[in-house]
Coordinates of N, CA and C in Angstrom, one line a residue:
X1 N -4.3 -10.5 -8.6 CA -5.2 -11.4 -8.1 C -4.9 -11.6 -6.6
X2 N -5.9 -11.5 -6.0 CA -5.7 -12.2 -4.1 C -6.6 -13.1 -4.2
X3 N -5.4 -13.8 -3.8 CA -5.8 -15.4 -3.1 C -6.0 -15.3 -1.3
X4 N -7.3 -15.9 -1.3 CA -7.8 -16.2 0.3 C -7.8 -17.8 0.9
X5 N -7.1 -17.6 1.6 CA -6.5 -19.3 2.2 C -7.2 -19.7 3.8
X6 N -8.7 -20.2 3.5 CA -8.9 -20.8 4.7 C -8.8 -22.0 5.5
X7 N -7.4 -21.9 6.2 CA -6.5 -23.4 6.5 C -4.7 -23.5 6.0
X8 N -4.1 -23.6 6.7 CA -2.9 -23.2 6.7 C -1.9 -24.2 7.1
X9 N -2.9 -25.3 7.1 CA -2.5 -27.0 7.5 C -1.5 -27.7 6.4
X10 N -1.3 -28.4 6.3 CA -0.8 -29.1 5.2 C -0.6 -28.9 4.1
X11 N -1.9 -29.2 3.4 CA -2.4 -29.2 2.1 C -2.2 -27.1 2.1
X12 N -3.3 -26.7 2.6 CA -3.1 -25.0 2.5 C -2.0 -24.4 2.2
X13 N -0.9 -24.7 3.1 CA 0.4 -24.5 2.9 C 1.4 -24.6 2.0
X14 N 0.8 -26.0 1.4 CA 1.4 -26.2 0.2 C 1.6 -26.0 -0.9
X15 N 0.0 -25.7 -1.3 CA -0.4 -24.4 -2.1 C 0.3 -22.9 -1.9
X16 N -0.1 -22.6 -0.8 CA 0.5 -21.1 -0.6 C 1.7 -21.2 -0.9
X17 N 2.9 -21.8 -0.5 CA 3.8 -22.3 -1.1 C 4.2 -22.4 -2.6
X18 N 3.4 -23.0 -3.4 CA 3.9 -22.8 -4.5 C 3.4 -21.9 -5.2
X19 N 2.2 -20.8 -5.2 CA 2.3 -19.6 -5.1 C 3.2 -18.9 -4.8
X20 N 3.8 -19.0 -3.5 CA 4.5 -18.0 -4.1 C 6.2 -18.1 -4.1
X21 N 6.0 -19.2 -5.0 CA 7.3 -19.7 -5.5 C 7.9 -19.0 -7.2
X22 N 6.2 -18.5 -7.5 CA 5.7 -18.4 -8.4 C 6.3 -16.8 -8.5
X23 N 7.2 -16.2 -9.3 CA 6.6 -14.7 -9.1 C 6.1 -13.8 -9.8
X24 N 5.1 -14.0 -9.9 CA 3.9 -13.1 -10.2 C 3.3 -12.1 -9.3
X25 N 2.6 -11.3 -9.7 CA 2.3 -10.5 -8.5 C 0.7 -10.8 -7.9
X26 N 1.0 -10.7 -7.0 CA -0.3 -11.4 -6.1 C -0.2 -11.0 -4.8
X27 N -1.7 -11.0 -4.3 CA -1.5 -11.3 -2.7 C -1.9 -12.3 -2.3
X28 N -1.9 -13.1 -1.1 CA -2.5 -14.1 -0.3 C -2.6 -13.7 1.3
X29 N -3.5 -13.9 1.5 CA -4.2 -14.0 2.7 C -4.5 -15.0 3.0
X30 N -4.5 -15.5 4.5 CA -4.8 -16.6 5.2 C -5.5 -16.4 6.4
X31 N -6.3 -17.3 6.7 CA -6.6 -17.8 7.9 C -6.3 -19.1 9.2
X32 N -6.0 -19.0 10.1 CA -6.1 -20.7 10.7 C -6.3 -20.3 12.1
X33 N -7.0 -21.3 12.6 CA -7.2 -20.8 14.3 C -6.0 -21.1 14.9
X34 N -5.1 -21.7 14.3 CA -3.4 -21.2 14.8 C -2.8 -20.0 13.8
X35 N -3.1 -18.8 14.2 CA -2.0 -17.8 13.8 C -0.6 -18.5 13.5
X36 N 0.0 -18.8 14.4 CA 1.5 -19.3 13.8 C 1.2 -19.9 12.7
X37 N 0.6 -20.7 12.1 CA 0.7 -21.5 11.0 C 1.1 -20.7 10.0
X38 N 0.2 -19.3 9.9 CA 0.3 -18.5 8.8 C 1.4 -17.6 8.5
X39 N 1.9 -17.3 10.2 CA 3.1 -16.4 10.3 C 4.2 -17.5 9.5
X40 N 4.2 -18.8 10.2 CA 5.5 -19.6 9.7 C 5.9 -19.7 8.3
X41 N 4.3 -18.8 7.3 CA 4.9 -19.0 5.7 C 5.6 -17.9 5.3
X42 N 5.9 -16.9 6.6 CA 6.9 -15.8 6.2 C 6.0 -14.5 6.3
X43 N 6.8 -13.1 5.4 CA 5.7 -12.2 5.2 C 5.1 -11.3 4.2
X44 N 5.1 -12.8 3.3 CA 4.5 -12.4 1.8 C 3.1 -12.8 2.1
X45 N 2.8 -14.0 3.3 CA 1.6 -14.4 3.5 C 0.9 -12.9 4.3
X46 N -0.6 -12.4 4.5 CA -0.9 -12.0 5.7 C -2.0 -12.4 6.6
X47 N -1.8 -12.4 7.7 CA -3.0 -13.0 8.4 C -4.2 -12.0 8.6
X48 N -5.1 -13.0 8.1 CA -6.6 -11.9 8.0 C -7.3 -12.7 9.2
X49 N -8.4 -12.1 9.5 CA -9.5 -12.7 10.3 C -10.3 -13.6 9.2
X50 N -11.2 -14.6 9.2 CA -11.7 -15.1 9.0 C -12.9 -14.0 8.5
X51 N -13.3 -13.5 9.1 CA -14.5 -12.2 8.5 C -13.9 -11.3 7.4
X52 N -12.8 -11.1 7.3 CA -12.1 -10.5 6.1 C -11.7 -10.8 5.2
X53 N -11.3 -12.2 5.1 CA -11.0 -12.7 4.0 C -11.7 -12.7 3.0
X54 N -13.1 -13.0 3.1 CA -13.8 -13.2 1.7 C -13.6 -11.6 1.2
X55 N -13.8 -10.4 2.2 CA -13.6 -9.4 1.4 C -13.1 -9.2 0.7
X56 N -11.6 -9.6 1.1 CA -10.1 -9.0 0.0 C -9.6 -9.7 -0.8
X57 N -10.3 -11.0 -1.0 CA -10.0 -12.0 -2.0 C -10.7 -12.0 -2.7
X58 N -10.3 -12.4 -4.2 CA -10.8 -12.6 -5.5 C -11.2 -14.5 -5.4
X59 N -10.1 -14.9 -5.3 CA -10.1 -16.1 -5.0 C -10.1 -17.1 -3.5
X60 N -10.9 -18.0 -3.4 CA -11.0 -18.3 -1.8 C -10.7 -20.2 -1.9
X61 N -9.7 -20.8 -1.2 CA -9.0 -21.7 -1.0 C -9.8 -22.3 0.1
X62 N -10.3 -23.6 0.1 CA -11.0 -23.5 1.6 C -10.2 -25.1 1.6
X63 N -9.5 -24.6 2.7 CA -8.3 -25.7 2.7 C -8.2 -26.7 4.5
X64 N -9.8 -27.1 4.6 CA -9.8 -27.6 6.2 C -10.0 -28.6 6.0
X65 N -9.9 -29.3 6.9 CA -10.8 -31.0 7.3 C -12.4 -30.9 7.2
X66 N -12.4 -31.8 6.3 CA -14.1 -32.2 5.8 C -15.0 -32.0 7.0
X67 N -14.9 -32.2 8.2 CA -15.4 -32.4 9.2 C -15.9 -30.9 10.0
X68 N -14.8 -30.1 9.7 CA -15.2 -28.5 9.6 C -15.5 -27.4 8.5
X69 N -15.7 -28.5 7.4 CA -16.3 -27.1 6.2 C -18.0 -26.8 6.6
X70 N -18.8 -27.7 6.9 CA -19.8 -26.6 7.2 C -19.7 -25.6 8.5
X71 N -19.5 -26.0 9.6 CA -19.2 -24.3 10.0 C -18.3 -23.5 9.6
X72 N -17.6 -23.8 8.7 CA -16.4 -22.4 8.0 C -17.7 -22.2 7.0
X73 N -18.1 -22.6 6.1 CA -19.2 -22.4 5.0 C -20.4 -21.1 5.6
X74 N -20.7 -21.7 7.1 CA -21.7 -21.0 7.4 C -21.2 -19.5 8.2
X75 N -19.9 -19.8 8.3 CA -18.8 -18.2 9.1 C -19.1 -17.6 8.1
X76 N -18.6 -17.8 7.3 CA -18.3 -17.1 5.8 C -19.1 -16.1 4.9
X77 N -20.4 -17.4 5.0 CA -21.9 -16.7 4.7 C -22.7 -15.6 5.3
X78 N -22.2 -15.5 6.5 CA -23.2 -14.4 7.0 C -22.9 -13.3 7.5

């Protein structure tokens, strides 16, 4: 299963985190308009573009401030 992580803030993290606390085998992928965020979860995380993620994920995490899901919604879509 790949997991797609868009947001790498807080809450994102946290998740990712216990993922992959977990060990199962999986991937995760992330996005955040801060790269570091994603690098700082190590390098079991990888950082995708935003345009690729929906590709390589099965599953998609949309892990932002309410205030920015419709333009991540509308990135996403098209």
């Amino acid at each position: 299963m790949n997991y797609g992580f868009i947001g790498a803030g807080n809450m994102g993290s946290a998740i990712m985190q216990g993922l992959l606390k977990k060990k199962t085998k999986h991937k995760i992928y992330a996005y955040d308009l801060e790269k570091k965020k994603v690098e700082a979860l190590g390098k079991k995380v990888e950082y995708v573009s935003l345009e690729n993620i929906v590709e390589k994920s099965d599953v998609i995490v949309l892990a932002v401030k309410p205030q920015m899901m419709d333009d991540v919604l509308k990135e996403i879509n098209s």
